Coordinates of C-alpha atoms in Angstrom, one line a residue:
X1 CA -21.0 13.3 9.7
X2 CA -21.4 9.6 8.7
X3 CA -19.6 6.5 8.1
X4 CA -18.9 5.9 4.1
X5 CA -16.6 3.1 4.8
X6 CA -15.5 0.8 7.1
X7 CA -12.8 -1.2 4.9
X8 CA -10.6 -4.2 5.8
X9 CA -8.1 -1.4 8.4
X10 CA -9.4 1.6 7.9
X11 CA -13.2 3.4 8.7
X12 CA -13.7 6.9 6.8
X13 CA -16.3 9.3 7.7
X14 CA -17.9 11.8 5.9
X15 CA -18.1 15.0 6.7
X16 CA -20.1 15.9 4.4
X17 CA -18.2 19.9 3.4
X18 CA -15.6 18.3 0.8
X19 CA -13.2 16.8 3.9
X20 CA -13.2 13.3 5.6
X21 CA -11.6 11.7 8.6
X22 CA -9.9 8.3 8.0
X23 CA -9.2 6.4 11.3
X24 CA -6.7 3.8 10.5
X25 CA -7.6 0.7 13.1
X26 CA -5.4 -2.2 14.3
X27 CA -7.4 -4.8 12.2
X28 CA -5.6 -7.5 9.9
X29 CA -6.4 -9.5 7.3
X30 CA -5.1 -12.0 5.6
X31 CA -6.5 -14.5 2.6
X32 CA -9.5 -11.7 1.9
X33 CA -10.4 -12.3 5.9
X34 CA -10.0 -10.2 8.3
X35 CA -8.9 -11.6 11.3
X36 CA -9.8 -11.4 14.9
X37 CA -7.6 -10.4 16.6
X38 CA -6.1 -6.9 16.7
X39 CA -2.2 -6.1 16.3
X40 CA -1.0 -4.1 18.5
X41 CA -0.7 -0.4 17.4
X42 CA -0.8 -1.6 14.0
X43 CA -3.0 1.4 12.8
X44 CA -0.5 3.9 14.4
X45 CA 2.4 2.7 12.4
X46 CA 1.0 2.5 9.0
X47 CA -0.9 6.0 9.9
X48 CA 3.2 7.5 10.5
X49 CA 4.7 6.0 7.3
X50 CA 1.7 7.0 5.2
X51 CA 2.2 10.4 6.8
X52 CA 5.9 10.6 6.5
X53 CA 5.3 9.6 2.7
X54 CA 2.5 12.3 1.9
X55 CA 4.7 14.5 3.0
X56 CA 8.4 12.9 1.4
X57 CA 6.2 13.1 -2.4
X58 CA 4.4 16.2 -1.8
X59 CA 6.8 18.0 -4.2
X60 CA 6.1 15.5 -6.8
X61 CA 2.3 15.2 -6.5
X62 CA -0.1 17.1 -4.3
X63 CA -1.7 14.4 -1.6
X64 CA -5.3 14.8 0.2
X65 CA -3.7 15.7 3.4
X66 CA -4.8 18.2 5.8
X67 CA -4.2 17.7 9.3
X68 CA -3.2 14.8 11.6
X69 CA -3.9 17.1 14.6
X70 CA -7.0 15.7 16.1
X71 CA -7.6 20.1 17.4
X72 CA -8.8 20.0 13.6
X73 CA -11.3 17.6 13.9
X74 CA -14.3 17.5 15.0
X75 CA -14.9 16.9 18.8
X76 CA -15.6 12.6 18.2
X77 CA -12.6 12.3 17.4
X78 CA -10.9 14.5 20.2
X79 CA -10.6 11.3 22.0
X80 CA -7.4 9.5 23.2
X81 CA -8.4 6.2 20.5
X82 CA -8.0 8.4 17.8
X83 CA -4.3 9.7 18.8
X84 CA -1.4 8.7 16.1
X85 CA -3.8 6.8 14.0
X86 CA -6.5 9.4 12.5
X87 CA -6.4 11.9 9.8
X88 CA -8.6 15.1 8.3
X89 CA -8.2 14.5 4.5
X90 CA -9.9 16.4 1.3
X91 CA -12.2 14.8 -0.6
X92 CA -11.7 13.8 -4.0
X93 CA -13.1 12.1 -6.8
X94 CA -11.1 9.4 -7.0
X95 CA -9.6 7.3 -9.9
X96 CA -11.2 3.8 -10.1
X97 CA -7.5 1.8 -10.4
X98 CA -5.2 0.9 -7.9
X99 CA -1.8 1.8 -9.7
X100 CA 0.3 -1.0 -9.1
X101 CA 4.5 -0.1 -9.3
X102 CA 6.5 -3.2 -10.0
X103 CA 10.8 -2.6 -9.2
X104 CA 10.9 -6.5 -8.9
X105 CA 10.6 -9.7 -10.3
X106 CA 8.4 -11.0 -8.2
X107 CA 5.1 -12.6 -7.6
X108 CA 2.6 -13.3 -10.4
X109 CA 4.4 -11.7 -12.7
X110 CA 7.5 -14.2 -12.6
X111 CA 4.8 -16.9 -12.8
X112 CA 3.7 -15.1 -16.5
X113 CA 7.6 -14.8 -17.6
X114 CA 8.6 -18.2 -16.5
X115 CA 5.8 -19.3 -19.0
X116 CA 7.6 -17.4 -22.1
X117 CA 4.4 -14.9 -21.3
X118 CA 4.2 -10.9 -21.6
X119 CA 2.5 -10.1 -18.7
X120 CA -0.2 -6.9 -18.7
X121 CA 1.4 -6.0 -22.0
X122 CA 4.9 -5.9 -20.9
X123 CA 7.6 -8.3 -22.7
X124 CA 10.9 -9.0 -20.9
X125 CA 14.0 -9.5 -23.5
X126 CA 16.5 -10.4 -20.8
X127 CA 17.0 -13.3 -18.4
X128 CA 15.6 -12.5 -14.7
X129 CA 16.0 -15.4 -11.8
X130 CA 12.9 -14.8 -9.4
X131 CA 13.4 -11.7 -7.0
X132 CA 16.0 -10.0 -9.4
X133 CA 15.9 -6.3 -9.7
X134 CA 13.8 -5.0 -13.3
X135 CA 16.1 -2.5 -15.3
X136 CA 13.0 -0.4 -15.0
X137 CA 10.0 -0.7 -13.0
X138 CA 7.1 -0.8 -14.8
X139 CA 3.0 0.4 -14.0
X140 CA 0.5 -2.0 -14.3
X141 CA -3.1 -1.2 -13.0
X142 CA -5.6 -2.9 -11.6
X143 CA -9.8 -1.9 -11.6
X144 CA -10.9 -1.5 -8.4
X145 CA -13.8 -3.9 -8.3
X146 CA -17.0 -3.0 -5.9
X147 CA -17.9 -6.6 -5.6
X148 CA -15.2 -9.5 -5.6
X149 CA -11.2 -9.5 -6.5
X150 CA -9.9 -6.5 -8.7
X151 CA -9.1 -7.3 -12.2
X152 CA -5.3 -6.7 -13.7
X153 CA -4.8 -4.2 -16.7
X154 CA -2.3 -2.9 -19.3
X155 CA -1.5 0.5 -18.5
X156 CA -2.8 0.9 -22.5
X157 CA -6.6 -0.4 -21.1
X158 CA -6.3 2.7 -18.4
X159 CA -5.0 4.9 -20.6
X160 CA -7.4 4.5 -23.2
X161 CA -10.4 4.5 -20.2
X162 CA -9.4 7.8 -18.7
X163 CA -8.1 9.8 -21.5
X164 CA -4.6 9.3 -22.8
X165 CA -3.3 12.5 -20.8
X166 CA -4.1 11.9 -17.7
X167 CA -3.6 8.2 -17.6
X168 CA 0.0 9.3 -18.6
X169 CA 0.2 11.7 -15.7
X170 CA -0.9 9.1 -13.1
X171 CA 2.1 6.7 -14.9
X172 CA 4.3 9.4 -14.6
X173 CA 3.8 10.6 -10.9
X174 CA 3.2 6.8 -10.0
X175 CA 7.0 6.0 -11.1
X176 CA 8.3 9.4 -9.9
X177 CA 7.1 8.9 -6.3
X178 CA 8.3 5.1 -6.4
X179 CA 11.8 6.2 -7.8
X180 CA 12.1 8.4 -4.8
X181 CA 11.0 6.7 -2.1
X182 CA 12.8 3.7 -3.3
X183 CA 16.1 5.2 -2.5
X184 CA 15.4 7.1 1.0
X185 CA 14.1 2.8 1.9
X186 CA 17.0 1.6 0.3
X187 CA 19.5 3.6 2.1
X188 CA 17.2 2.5 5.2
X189 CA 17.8 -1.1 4.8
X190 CA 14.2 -2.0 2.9
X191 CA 13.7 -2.7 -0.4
X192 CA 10.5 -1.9 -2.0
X193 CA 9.5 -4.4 -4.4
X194 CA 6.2 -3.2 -5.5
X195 CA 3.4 -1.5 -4.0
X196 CA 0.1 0.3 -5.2
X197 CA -1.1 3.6 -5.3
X198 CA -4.2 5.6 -5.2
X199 CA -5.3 8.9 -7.1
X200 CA -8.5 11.2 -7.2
X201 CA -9.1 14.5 -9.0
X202 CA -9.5 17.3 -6.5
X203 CA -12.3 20.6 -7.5
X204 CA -10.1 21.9 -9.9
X205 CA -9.3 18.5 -11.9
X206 CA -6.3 18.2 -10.5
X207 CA -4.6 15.3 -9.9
X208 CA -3.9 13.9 -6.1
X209 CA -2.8 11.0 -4.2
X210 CA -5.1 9.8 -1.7
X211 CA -5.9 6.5 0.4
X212 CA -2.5 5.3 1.7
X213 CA 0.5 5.4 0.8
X214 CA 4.0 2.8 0.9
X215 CA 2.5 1.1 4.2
X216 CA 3.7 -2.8 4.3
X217 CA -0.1 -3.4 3.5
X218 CA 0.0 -2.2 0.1
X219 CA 3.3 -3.0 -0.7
X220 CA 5.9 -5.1 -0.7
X221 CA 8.8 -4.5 1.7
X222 CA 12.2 -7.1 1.8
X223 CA 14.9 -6.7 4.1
X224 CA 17.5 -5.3 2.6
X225 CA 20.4 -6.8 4.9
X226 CA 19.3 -10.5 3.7
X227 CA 17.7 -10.0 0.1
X228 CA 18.8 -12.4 -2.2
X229 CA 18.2 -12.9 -6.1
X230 CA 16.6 -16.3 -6.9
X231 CA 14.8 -17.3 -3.5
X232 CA 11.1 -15.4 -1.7
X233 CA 13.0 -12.9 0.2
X234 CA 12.3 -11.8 3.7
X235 CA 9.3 -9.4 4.3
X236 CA 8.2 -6.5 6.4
X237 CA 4.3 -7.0 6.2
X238 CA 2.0 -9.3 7.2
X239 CA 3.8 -12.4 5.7
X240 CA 4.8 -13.8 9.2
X241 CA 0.7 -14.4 10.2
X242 CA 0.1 -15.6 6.1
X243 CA 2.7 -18.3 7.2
X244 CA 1.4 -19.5 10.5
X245 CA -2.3 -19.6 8.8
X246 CA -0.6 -21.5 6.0
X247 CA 0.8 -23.5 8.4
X248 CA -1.9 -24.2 10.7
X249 CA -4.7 -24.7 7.6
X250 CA -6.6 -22.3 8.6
X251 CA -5.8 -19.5 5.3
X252 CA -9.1 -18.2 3.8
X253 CA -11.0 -19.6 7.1
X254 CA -13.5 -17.5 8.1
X255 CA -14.3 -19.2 11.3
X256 CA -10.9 -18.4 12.6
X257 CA -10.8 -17.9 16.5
X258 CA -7.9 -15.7 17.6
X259 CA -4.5 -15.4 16.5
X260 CA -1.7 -16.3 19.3
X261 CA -0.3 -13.7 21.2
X262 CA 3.7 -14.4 20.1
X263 CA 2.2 -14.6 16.6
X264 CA 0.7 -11.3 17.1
X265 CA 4.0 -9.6 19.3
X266 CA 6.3 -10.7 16.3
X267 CA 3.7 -9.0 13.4
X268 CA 3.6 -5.6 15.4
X269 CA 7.6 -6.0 16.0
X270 CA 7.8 -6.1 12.4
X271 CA 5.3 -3.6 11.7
X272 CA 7.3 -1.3 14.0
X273 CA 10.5 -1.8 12.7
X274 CA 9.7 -0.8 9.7
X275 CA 8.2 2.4 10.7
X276 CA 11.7 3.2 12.9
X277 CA 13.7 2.1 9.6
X278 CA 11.6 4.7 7.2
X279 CA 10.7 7.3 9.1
X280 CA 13.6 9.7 9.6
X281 CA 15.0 12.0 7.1

Protein backbone atom coordinates (compact mmCIF):
# COMPACT_ATOMS: atom_id res chain seq x y z
CA UNK A 1 0.00 0.00 0.00
CA UNK A 2 1.41 3.55 -0.72
CA UNK A 3 0.61 7.07 -0.84
CA UNK A 4 -0.23 8.31 -4.67
CA UNK A 5 -1.53 11.52 -3.40
CA UNK A 6 -1.61 13.80 -0.87
CA UNK A 7 -3.74 16.77 -2.45
CA UNK A 8 -4.83 20.18 -1.04
CA UNK A 9 -7.78 17.91 1.64
CA UNK A 10 -7.47 14.71 0.76
CA UNK A 11 -4.33 11.79 0.91
CA UNK A 12 -5.17 8.54 -1.37
CA UNK A 13 -3.43 5.46 -1.03
CA UNK A 14 -2.87 2.76 -3.18
CA UNK A 15 -3.57 -0.41 -2.69
CA UNK A 16 -2.20 -1.61 -5.32
CA UNK A 17 -5.39 -4.63 -6.33
CA UNK A 18 -7.63 -2.10 -8.38
CA UNK A 19 -9.08 -0.35 -4.95
CA UNK A 20 -7.83 2.84 -3.01
CA UNK A 21 -8.51 4.49 0.37
CA UNK A 22 -9.09 8.24 0.24
CA UNK A 23 -8.77 9.87 3.76
CA UNK A 24 -10.39 13.19 3.50
CA UNK A 25 -8.30 15.51 6.22
CA UNK A 26 -9.39 18.78 7.90
CA UNK A 27 -6.91 20.90 5.76
CA UNK A 28 -8.08 24.23 3.98
CA UNK A 29 -6.93 26.19 1.42
CA UNK A 30 -7.60 29.15 0.16
CA UNK A 31 -5.82 31.44 -2.81
CA UNK A 32 -3.94 28.04 -4.17
CA UNK A 33 -2.49 27.87 -0.24
CA UNK A 34 -3.19 25.69 1.99
CA UNK A 35 -3.52 27.05 5.23
CA UNK A 36 -2.25 26.10 8.67
CA UNK A 37 -4.47 25.60 10.51
CA UNK A 38 -7.01 22.81 10.54
CA UNK A 39 -10.98 23.15 10.68
CA UNK A 40 -12.48 21.41 12.85
CA UNK A 41 -14.01 18.07 11.54
CA UNK A 42 -13.98 19.63 8.28
CA UNK A 43 -12.94 16.31 6.57
CA UNK A 44 -15.92 14.45 8.21
CA UNK A 45 -18.44 16.62 6.80
CA UNK A 46 -17.46 16.90 3.28
CA UNK A 47 -16.65 12.82 3.58
CA UNK A 48 -20.92 12.62 4.69
CA UNK A 49 -22.19 14.84 1.84
CA UNK A 50 -19.97 13.30 -0.79
CA UNK A 51 -21.29 10.01 0.65
CA UNK A 52 -24.91 10.92 0.86
CA UNK A 53 -24.45 12.16 -2.93
CA UNK A 54 -22.74 8.90 -4.33
CA UNK A 55 -25.36 7.35 -3.08
CA UNK A 56 -28.50 10.14 -3.97
CA UNK A 57 -26.93 9.72 -8.06
CA UNK A 58 -26.16 6.18 -8.01
CA UNK A 59 -29.28 5.44 -10.20
CA UNK A 60 -28.11 7.95 -12.68
CA UNK A 61 -24.41 7.04 -12.84
CA UNK A 62 -22.46 4.29 -11.16
CA UNK A 63 -19.78 5.99 -8.55
CA UNK A 64 -16.30 4.39 -7.31
CA UNK A 65 -17.78 3.66 -3.93
CA UNK A 66 -17.25 0.65 -1.96
CA UNK A 67 -17.21 0.90 1.66
CA UNK A 68 -17.00 3.69 4.29
CA UNK A 69 -16.78 0.89 6.90
CA UNK A 70 -13.20 1.16 8.06
CA UNK A 71 -13.84 -3.34 8.95
CA UNK A 72 -13.17 -3.21 4.99
CA UNK A 73 -10.00 -1.64 5.19
CA UNK A 74 -6.98 -2.61 5.79
CA UNK A 75 -5.85 -2.70 9.51
CA UNK A 76 -3.92 1.25 9.15
CA UNK A 77 -6.80 2.51 8.80
CA UNK A 78 -8.74 0.68 11.64
CA UNK A 79 -7.81 3.56 13.72
CA UNK A 80 -10.17 6.07 15.57
CA UNK A 81 -8.44 9.14 12.99
CA UNK A 82 -9.87 7.53 10.18
CA UNK A 83 -13.61 7.25 11.63
CA UNK A 84 -16.33 9.46 9.41
CA UNK A 85 -13.72 10.74 7.18
CA UNK A 86 -12.10 7.65 5.13
CA UNK A 87 -13.33 5.62 2.28
CA UNK A 88 -12.45 2.15 0.20
CA UNK A 89 -13.03 3.24 -3.45
CA UNK A 90 -12.35 1.36 -6.94
CA UNK A 91 -9.92 2.43 -9.07
CA UNK A 92 -10.42 3.95 -12.22
CA UNK A 93 -8.95 5.41 -15.10
CA UNK A 94 -9.92 8.61 -14.75
CA UNK A 95 -11.03 11.38 -17.30
CA UNK A 96 -8.48 14.28 -17.39
CA UNK A 97 -11.34 17.30 -17.08
CA UNK A 98 -13.00 18.53 -14.22
CA UNK A 99 -16.63 18.92 -15.54
CA UNK A 100 -17.72 22.13 -14.40
CA UNK A 101 -22.02 22.56 -14.13
CA UNK A 102 -23.01 26.13 -14.31
CA UNK A 103 -27.17 26.72 -12.93
CA UNK A 104 -26.01 30.43 -12.35
CA UNK A 105 -24.90 33.58 -13.53
CA UNK A 106 -22.16 33.88 -11.66
CA UNK A 107 -18.45 34.37 -11.34
CA UNK A 108 -16.25 34.64 -14.43
CA UNK A 109 -18.69 33.89 -16.60
CA UNK A 110 -20.83 37.13 -15.83
CA UNK A 111 -17.46 38.92 -16.25
CA UNK A 112 -17.43 37.33 -20.13
CA UNK A 113 -21.23 38.36 -20.69
CA UNK A 114 -21.00 41.70 -19.18
CA UNK A 115 -18.31 42.24 -21.96
CA UNK A 116 -20.91 41.37 -24.90
CA UNK A 117 -18.61 37.88 -24.85
CA UNK A 118 -19.76 34.11 -25.47
CA UNK A 119 -18.07 32.52 -22.92
CA UNK A 120 -16.49 28.71 -23.52
CA UNK A 121 -18.67 28.66 -26.58
CA UNK A 122 -21.83 29.49 -25.04
CA UNK A 123 -23.86 32.79 -26.27
CA UNK A 124 -26.55 34.25 -23.99
CA UNK A 125 -29.63 35.91 -26.01
CA UNK A 126 -31.39 37.17 -22.94
CA UNK A 127 -30.68 39.82 -20.31
CA UNK A 128 -29.26 38.23 -16.86
CA UNK A 129 -28.38 40.75 -13.75
CA UNK A 130 -25.42 38.95 -11.84
CA UNK A 131 -26.59 35.89 -9.70
CA UNK A 132 -29.78 35.32 -11.84
CA UNK A 133 -30.83 31.84 -12.41
CA UNK A 134 -29.67 30.37 -16.34
CA UNK A 135 -32.89 29.00 -18.17
CA UNK A 136 -30.53 25.96 -18.49
CA UNK A 137 -27.42 25.12 -16.92
CA UNK A 138 -24.84 24.65 -19.14
CA UNK A 139 -21.25 22.15 -18.99
CA UNK A 140 -18.17 23.72 -19.42
CA UNK A 141 -14.88 21.72 -18.79
CA UNK A 142 -11.87 22.47 -17.61
CA UNK A 143 -8.22 20.28 -18.24
CA UNK A 144 -6.91 19.15 -15.34
CA UNK A 145 -3.43 20.58 -15.41
CA UNK A 146 -0.44 18.47 -13.59
CA UNK A 147 1.61 21.59 -13.15
CA UNK A 148 -0.07 25.18 -12.51
CA UNK A 149 -3.90 26.42 -12.88
CA UNK A 150 -6.33 24.18 -15.05
CA UNK A 151 -7.22 25.64 -18.30
CA UNK A 152 -11.14 26.40 -19.31
CA UNK A 153 -12.80 24.51 -22.45
CA UNK A 154 -15.84 24.37 -24.75
CA UNK A 155 -17.55 21.31 -24.06
CA UNK A 156 -16.91 20.98 -28.27
CA UNK A 157 -12.71 20.88 -27.34
CA UNK A 158 -13.64 17.70 -24.85
CA UNK A 159 -15.85 16.32 -26.97
CA UNK A 160 -13.71 16.29 -29.85
CA UNK A 161 -10.55 15.04 -27.38
CA UNK A 162 -12.35 12.01 -25.98
CA UNK A 163 -14.48 10.86 -28.75
CA UNK A 164 -17.87 12.51 -29.50
CA UNK A 165 -19.80 9.61 -27.51
CA UNK A 166 -18.48 9.59 -24.54
CA UNK A 167 -17.87 13.27 -24.05
CA UNK A 168 -21.65 13.37 -24.63
CA UNK A 169 -22.30 10.83 -21.98
CA UNK A 170 -20.19 12.61 -19.36
CA UNK A 171 -22.43 16.03 -20.55
CA UNK A 172 -25.35 14.11 -20.14
CA UNK A 173 -24.81 12.33 -16.60
CA UNK A 174 -23.01 15.72 -15.54
CA UNK A 175 -26.42 17.73 -16.05
CA UNK A 176 -28.56 14.72 -14.87
CA UNK A 177 -26.95 14.47 -11.47
CA UNK A 178 -26.82 18.42 -11.09
CA UNK A 179 -30.73 18.56 -12.10
CA UNK A 180 -31.27 16.22 -9.30
CA UNK A 181 -29.40 17.17 -6.66
CA UNK A 182 -30.30 20.72 -7.26
CA UNK A 183 -33.81 20.20 -6.18
CA UNK A 184 -33.40 17.70 -3.01
CA UNK A 185 -30.73 21.33 -1.93
CA UNK A 186 -33.31 23.51 -2.99
CA UNK A 187 -36.06 22.11 -1.05
CA UNK A 188 -33.23 22.12 1.76
CA UNK A 189 -32.69 25.80 1.80
CA UNK A 190 -29.24 25.77 -0.56
CA UNK A 191 -28.93 26.64 -3.81
CA UNK A 192 -26.25 25.17 -5.94
CA UNK A 193 -24.88 27.50 -8.19
CA UNK A 194 -22.21 25.52 -9.91
CA UNK A 195 -19.99 22.92 -8.97
CA UNK A 196 -17.48 20.35 -10.75
CA UNK A 197 -17.43 16.92 -11.20
CA UNK A 198 -15.11 14.06 -11.77
CA UNK A 199 -15.34 10.79 -14.05
CA UNK A 200 -13.05 7.68 -14.77
CA UNK A 201 -13.62 4.65 -16.93
CA UNK A 202 -13.92 1.58 -14.74
CA UNK A 203 -12.37 -2.26 -16.33
CA UNK A 204 -15.12 -2.57 -18.52
CA UNK A 205 -15.08 1.09 -20.13
CA UNK A 206 -17.63 2.14 -18.21
CA UNK A 207 -18.25 5.33 -17.21
CA UNK A 208 -18.05 6.41 -13.20
CA UNK A 209 -17.94 9.25 -10.97
CA UNK A 210 -15.20 9.43 -8.76
CA UNK A 211 -13.14 12.06 -6.48
CA UNK A 212 -15.83 14.01 -4.72
CA UNK A 213 -18.76 14.96 -5.10
CA UNK A 214 -21.29 18.44 -4.30
CA UNK A 215 -18.97 19.23 -1.15
CA UNK A 216 -18.87 23.20 -0.58
CA UNK A 217 -15.25 22.78 -1.86
CA UNK A 218 -16.04 22.06 -5.33
CA UNK A 219 -19.05 23.90 -5.53
CA UNK A 220 -20.84 26.68 -5.00
CA UNK A 221 -23.47 26.63 -2.32
CA UNK A 222 -25.84 30.12 -1.52
CA UNK A 223 -28.26 30.27 1.10
CA UNK A 224 -31.37 29.93 -0.11
CA UNK A 225 -33.34 31.96 2.65
CA UNK A 226 -31.30 35.26 1.61
CA UNK A 227 -30.36 34.76 -2.14
CA UNK A 228 -30.88 37.58 -4.15
CA UNK A 229 -30.54 38.37 -7.97
CA UNK A 230 -28.12 41.18 -8.75
CA UNK A 231 -25.72 41.20 -5.54
CA UNK A 232 -22.61 38.12 -4.50
CA UNK A 233 -24.99 36.07 -2.51
CA UNK A 234 -24.25 34.35 0.74
CA UNK A 235 -22.17 31.13 0.70
CA UNK A 236 -21.79 27.86 2.38
CA UNK A 237 -17.97 27.19 1.68
CA UNK A 238 -14.92 28.52 2.55
CA UNK A 239 -15.88 32.23 1.52
CA UNK A 240 -15.93 33.37 5.26
CA UNK A 241 -11.79 32.68 5.68
CA UNK A 242 -11.29 34.05 1.64
CA UNK A 243 -12.77 37.30 3.39
CA UNK A 244 -10.87 37.65 6.52
CA UNK A 245 -7.48 36.85 4.29
CA UNK A 246 -8.83 39.49 1.94
CA UNK A 247 -9.29 41.54 4.72
CA UNK A 248 -6.21 41.13 6.60
CA UNK A 249 -3.78 41.11 3.23
CA UNK A 250 -2.63 38.17 3.75
CA UNK A 251 -4.59 36.15 0.35
CA UNK A 252 -2.09 34.12 -1.73
CA UNK A 253 0.49 34.44 1.42
CA UNK A 254 2.31 31.58 1.88
CA UNK A 255 3.99 32.61 5.08
CA UNK A 256 0.62 32.69 6.78
CA UNK A 257 0.86 31.78 10.55
CA UNK A 258 -2.42 30.43 11.94
CA UNK A 259 -5.93 31.31 11.25
CA UNK A 260 -7.98 32.63 14.48
CA UNK A 261 -9.83 30.36 16.35
CA UNK A 262 -13.52 32.31 15.91
CA UNK A 263 -12.42 32.47 12.26
CA UNK A 264 -11.97 28.91 12.24
CA UNK A 265 -15.38 27.97 14.78
CA UNK A 266 -17.54 30.03 12.21
CA UNK A 267 -16.00 28.04 8.83
CA UNK A 268 -16.71 24.56 10.61
CA UNK A 269 -20.24 26.05 11.76
CA UNK A 270 -20.82 26.60 8.25
CA UNK A 271 -19.35 23.61 6.98
CA UNK A 272 -21.72 21.77 9.42
CA UNK A 273 -24.68 23.31 8.62
CA UNK A 274 -24.64 22.47 5.39
CA UNK A 275 -24.02 18.93 5.99
CA UNK A 276 -27.38 18.98 8.60
CA UNK A 277 -29.25 20.90 5.64
CA UNK A 278 -28.35 18.19 2.79
CA UNK A 279 -28.05 15.20 4.38
CA UNK A 280 -31.58 13.69 5.06
CA UNK A 281 -33.86 12.30 2.63
Amino acid sequence: MKKIISGKVREVYDLEDGRMVIVTTDRISAFDVILPTMITDKGKVLNALANFWFDYTKDIVKNHMISSDLKDMPAEFQKPEFEGRTILVKKLKMIPYEVIVRGYMFGSMYEAYKKGEPFLGHKFDKEYKQAEKLDEPIVTPSTKAAEGHDINVTLQYMKDDLGEELGTKIEQAALAIYKKCYEHAKANGIIIADTKFEFGLDENGELVLGDEVLTPDSSRFWDASKYEVGGSPASYDKQFVRDWLKEHNLAGDPNIKEIPADVVAKTAAIYKECQTRICHK
